[in-house]
Structure formats: structure tokens, C-alpha cells
Coordinates of N, CA and C in Angstrom, one line a residue:
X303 N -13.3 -2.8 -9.4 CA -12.7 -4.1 -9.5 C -11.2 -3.9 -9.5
X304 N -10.2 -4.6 -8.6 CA -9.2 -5.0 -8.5 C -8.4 -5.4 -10.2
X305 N -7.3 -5.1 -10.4 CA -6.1 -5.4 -11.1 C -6.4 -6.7 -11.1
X306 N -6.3 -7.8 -12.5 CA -6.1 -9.2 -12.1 C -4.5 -9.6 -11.8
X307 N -5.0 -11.1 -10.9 CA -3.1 -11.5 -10.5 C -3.3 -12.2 -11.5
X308 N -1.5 -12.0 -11.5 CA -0.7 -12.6 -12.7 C -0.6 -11.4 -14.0
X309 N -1.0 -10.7 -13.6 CA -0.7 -9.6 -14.1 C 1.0 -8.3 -14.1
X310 N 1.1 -7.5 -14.4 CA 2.2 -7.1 -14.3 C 1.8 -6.1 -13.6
X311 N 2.1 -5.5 -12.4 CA 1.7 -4.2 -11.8 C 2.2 -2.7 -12.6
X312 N 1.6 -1.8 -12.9 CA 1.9 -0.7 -13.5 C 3.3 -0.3 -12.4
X313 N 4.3 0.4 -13.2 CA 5.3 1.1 -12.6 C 5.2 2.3 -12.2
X314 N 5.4 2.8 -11.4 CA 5.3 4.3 -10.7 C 6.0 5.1 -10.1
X315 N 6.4 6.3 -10.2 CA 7.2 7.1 -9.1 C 6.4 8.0 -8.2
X316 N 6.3 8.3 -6.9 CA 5.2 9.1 -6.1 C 6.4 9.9 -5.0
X317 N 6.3 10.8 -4.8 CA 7.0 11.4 -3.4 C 6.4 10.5 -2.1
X318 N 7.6 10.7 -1.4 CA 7.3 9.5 -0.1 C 7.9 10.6 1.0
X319 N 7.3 9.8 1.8 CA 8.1 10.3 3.7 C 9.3 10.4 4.1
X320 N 10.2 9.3 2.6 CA 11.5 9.2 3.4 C 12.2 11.0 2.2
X321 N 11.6 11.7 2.1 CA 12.1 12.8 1.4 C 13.0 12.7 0.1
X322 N 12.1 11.7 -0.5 CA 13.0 11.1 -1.7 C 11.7 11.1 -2.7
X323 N 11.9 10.6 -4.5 CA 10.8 10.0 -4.8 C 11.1 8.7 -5.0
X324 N 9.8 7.8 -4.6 CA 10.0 6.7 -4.5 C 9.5 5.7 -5.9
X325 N 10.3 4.9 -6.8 CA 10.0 4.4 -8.0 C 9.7 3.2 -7.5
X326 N 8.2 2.4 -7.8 CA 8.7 1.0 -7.8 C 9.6 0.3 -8.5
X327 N 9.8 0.1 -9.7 CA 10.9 -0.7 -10.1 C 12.2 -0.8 -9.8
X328 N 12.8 0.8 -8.9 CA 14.2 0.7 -8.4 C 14.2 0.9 -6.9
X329 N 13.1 0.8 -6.3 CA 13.2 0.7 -4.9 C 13.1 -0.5 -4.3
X330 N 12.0 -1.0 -4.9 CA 11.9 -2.5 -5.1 C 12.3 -3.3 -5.6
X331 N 13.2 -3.1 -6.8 CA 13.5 -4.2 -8.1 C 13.6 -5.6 -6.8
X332 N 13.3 -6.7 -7.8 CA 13.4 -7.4 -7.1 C 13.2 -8.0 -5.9
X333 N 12.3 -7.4 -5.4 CA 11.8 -7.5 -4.1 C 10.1 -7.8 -4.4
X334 N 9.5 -9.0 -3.5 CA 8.0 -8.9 -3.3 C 7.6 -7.8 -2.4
X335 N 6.5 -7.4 -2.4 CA 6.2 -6.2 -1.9 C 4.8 -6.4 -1.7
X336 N 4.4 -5.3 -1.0 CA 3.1 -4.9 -0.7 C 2.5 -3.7 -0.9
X337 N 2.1 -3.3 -1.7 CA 1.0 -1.7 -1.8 C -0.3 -1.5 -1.5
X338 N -0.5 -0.7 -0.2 CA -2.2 -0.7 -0.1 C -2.0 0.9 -0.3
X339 N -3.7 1.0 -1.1 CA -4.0 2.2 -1.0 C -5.6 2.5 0.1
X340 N -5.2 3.9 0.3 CA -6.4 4.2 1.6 C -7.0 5.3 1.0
X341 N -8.1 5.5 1.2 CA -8.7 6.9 1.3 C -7.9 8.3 1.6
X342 N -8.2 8.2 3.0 CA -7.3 9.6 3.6 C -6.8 9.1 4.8
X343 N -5.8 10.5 5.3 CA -5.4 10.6 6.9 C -5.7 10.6 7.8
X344 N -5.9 10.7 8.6 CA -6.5 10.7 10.1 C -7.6 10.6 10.3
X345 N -8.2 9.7 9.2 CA -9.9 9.2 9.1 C -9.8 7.7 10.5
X346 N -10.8 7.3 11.1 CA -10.8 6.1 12.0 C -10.3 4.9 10.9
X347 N -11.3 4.6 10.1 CA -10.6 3.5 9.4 C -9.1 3.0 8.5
X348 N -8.8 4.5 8.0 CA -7.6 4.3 7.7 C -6.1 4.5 8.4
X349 N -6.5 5.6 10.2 CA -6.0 4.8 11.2 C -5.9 3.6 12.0
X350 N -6.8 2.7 11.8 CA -7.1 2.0 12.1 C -6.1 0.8 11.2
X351 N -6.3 0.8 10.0 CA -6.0 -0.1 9.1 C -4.3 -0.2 8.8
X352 N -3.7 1.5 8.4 CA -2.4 1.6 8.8 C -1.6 1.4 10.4
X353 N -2.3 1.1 11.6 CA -1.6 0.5 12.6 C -1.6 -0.6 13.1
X354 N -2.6 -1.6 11.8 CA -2.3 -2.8 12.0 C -1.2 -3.3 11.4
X355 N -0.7 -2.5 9.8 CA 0.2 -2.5 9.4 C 1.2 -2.4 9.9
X356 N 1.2 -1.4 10.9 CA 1.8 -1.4 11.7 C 2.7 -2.4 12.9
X357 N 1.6 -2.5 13.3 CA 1.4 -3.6 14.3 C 1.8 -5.4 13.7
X358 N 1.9 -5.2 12.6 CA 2.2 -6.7 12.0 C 3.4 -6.4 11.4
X359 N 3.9 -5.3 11.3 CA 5.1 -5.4 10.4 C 6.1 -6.4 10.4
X360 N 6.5 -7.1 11.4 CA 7.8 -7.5 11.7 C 7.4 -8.7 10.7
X361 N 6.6 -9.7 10.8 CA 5.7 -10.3 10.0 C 6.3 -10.6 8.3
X362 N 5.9 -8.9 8.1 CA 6.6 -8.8 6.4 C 8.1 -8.7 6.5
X363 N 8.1 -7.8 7.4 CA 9.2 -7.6 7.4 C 10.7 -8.7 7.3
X364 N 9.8 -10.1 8.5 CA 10.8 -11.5 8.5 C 10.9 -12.0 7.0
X365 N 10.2 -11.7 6.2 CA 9.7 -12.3 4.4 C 10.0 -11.5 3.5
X366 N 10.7 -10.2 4.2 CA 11.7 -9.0 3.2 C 10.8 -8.9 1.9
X367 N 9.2 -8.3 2.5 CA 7.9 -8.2 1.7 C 8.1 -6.3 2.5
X368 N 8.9 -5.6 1.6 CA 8.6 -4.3 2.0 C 7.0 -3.8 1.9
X369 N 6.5 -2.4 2.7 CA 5.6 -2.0 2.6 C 5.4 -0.8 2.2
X370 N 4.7 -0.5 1.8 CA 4.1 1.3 1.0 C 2.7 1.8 0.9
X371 N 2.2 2.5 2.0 CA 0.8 2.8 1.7 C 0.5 4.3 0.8
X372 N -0.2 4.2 -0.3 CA -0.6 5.5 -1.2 C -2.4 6.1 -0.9
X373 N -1.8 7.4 -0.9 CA -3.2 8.0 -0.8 C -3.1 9.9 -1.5
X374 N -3.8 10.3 -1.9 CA -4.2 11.5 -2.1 C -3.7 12.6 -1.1
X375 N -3.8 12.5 -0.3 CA -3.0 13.6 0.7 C -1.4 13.9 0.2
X376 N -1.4 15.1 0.4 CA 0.0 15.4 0.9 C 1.1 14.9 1.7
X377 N 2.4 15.3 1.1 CA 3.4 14.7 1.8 C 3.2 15.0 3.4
X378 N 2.9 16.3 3.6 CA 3.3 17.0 4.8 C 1.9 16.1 5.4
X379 N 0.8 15.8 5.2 CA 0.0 15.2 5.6 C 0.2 14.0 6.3
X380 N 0.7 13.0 5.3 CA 1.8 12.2 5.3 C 2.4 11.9 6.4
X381 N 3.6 13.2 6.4 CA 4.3 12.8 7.5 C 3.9 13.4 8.9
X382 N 2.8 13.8 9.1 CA 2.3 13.9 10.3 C 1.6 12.7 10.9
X383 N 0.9 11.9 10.1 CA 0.0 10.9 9.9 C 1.0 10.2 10.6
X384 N 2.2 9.6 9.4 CA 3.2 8.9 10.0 C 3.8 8.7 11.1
X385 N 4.5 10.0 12.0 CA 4.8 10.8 13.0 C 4.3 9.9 13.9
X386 N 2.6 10.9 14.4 CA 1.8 10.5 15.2 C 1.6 9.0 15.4
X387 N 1.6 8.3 14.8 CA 1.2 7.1 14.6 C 2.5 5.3 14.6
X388 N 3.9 6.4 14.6 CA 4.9 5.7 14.3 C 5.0 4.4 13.6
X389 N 4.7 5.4 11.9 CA 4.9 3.9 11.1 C 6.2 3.6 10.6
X390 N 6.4 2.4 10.3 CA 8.2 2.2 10.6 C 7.6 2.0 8.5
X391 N 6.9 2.0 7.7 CA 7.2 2.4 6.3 C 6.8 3.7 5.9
X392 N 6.8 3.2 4.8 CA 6.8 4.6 3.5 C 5.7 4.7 3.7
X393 N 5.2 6.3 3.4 CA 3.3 6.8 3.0 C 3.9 7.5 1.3
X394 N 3.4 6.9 0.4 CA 3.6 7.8 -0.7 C 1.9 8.3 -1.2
X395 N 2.9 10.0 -2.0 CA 1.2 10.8 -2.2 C 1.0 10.8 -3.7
X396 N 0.0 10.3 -4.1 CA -0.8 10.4 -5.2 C -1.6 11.2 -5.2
X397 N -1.1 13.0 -5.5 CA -2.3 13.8 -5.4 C -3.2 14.1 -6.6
X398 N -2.7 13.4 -7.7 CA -3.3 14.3 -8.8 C -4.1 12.8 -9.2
X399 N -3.7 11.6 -8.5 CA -4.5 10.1 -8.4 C -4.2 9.5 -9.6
X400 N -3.3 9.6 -10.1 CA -2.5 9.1 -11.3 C -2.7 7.1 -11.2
X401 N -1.9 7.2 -10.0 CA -1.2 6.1 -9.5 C -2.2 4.7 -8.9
X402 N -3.4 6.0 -8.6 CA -4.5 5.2 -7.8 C -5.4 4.7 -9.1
X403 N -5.7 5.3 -10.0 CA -6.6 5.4 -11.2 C -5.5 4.3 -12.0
X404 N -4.1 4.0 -12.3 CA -4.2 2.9 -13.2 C -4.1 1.7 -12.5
X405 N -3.8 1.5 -10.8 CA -3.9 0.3 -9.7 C -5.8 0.5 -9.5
X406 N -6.6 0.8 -10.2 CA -8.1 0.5 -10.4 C -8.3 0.9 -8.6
X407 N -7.4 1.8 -8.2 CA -7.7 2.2 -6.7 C -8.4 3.6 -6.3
X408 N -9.6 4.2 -7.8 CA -9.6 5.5 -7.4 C -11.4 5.1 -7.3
X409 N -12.1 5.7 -6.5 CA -13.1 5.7 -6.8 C -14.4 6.6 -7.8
X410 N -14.8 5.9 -8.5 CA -15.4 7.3 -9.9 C -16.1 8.3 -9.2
X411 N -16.1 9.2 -9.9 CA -16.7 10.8 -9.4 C -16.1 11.2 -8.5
X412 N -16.1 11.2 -7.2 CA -15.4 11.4 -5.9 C -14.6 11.6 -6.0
X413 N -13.6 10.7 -7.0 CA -12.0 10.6 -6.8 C -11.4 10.2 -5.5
X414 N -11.7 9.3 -4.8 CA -10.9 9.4 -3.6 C -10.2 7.8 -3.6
X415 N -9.3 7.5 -3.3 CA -8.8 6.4 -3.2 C -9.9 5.2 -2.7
X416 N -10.0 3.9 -3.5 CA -10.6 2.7 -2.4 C -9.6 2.1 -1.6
X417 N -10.1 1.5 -0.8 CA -9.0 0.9 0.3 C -9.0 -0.5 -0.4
X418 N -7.6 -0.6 -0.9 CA -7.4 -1.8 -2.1 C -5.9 -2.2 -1.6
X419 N -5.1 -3.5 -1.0 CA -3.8 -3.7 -1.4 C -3.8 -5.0 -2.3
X420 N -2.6 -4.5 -2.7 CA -2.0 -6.0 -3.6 C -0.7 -6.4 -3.0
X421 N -0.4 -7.5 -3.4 CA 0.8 -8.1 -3.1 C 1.6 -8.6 -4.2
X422 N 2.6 -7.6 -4.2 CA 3.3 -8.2 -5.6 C 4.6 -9.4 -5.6
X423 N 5.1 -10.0 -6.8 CA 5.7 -11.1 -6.4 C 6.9 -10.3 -6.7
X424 N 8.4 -10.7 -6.6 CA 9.9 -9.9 -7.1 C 9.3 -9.7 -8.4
X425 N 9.0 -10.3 -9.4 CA 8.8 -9.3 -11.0 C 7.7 -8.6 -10.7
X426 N 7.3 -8.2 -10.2 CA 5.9 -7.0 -9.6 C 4.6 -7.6 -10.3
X427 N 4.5 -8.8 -10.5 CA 3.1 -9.2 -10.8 C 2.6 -9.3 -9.8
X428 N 1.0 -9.3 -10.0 CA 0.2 -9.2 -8.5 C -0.3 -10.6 -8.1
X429 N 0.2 -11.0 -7.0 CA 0.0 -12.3 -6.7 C -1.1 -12.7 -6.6
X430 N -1.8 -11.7 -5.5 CA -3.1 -11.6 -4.9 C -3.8 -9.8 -4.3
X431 N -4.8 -9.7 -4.0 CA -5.3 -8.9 -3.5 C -6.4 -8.7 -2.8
X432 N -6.6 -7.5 -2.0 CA -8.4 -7.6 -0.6 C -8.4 -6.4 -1.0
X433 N -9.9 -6.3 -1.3 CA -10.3 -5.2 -1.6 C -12.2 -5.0 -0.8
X434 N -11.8 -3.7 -0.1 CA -13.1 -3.9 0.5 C -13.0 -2.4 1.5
X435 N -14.0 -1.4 1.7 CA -14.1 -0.2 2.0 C -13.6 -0.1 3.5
X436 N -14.4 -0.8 4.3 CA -15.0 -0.4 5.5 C -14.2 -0.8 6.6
X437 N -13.7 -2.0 6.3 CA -12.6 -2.8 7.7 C -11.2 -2.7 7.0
X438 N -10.5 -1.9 7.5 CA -8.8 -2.1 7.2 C -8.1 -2.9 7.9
X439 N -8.3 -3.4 8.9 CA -7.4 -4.5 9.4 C -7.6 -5.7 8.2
X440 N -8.9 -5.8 8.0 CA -9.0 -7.5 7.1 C -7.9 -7.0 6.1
X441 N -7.7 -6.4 5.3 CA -7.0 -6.2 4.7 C -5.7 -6.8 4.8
X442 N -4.9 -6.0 6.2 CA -4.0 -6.9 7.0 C -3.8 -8.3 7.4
X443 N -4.9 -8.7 7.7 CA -5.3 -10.4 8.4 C -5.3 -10.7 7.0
X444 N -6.1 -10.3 5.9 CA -6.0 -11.4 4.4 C -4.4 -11.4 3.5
X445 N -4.0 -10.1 3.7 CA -2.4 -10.2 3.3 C -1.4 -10.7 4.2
X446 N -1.7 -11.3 5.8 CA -0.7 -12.1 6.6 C -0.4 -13.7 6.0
X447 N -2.4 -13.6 5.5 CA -2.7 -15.4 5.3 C -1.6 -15.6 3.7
X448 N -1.7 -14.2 3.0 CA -1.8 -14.5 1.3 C 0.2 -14.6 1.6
X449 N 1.0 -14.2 2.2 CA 2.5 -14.1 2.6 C 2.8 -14.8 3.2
X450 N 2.1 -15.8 4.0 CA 2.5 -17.1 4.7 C 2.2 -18.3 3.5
X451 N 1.7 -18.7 2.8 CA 1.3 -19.2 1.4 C 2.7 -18.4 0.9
X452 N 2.7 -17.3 0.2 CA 3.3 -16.9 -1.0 C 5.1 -17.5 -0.1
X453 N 5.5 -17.3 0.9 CA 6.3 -17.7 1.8 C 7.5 -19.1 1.3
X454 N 6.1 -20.0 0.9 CA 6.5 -21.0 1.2 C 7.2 -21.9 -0.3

């Protein structure tokens, strides 16, 4: 189960792609945002899911709704994933699932990330969220609908 909105999103720092570590509260301060977490790398669905992100970016991008996808893999993972794929955001790694386990994004036993985003508002409460395994674009398509609303 999902984080409730209206909630305050936990704060975090994770190594990212841009060769920095990335904090939400000072990367973002003040900024609404978006965090999806995915399983793994170069799996079909969560290529699939990160190139719709892709593919819509300009979207958040016009609504200065930065983006950040977290997963278990490695940096270098990461930025191959990224690379190949040319994502114009951040991939940050949650290897030890810190990050994923208190965003209620880890799955029990397994450990492996659920494919979960939220949308947070400028004070990092969570507005909204889609949470659901199998289709990563809905994911996409339900956070275009929830930032055209949150937009307005």
C-alpha cells in the first residue's frame, strides 16, 4: 500500500546520474515533483515505463514538476540504462532499499522495488499516486491526468 496524500513525503539523499548525491529537500526545495520507483534496468516493463517518461517529459517539464526515477541498481547501471535510452532526468540508486522501504516501495521478501510514483506538491506532501506492477506507462498516463488538475 501506497504512502497516504497529504502526507509529508520522507526526505532522502540517494547517488544519482548527474555524479552528485541527490537530496530531496535541497534539490527540490520548493519545487512539486515527481518520484517513481521501478523494479530494475533493462527489464521490458521498466523500459518501457521510463521512456514514456521520457517521451512525456516536456509535459512536466512545461509545469516545472521535475522528475527522478529510484531503483536498486547501481549507479553504473544507471547510467547505462540512462545512456541507452536517453533520459533527459535523474535515475537515483537505492541499493541497500532504504529509500524504497520508507516510500512503502519495496516489495516483502524479495526486496525488489514496486513500480509505485507519487507526486509531490512544493512542501513535498504527496498529492497523489498509481501504484500497480505490470503496465508502466499507466503510471505515466495517470500522473499526466493527476498534473493537469494539480496545474490548475
Amino acid at each position: 500500500m501506497a504512502l497516504k496524500t497529504q502526507t509529508k513525503a520522507p526526505n532522502f539523499s540517494l547517488s544519482s546520474t548527474s555524479e552528485k548525491t541527490f537530496t530531496l529537500s535541497e534539490d527540490f526545495k520548493g519545487k512539486s515533483c515527481l518520484i517513481f520507483f521501478y523494479p530494475k534496468d533493462q527489464t521490458s516493463g521498466c523500459t518501457k515505463e521510463v521512456c514514456s517518461f521520457r517521451d512525456n517529459f516536456q509535459l512536466f517539464k512545461s509545469l516545472d514538476i521535475p522528475i527522478v526515477g529510484i531503483s536498486r541498481d547501481s549507479i553504473e547501471s544507471h547510467e547505462t540504462f540512462k545512456k541507452m535510452h536517453q533520459l533527459p532526468f535523474e535515475l537515483l540508486s537505492d541499493t541497500d532499499g532504504k529509500v524504497c522501504k520508507a516510500y512503502d516501495a519495496l516489495m516483502p521478501i524479495i526486496k525488489m522495488p514496486k513500480r509505485i510514483t507519487y507526486l509531490l506538491d512544493k512542501e513535498h506532501r504527496i498529492v497523489a499516486f498509481h501504484e500497480g506492477l505490470l503496465d508502466g506507462p499507466a503510471h505515466v498516463k495517470a500522473m499526466m491526468e493527476e498534473v493537469k488538475d494539480f496545474a490548475k
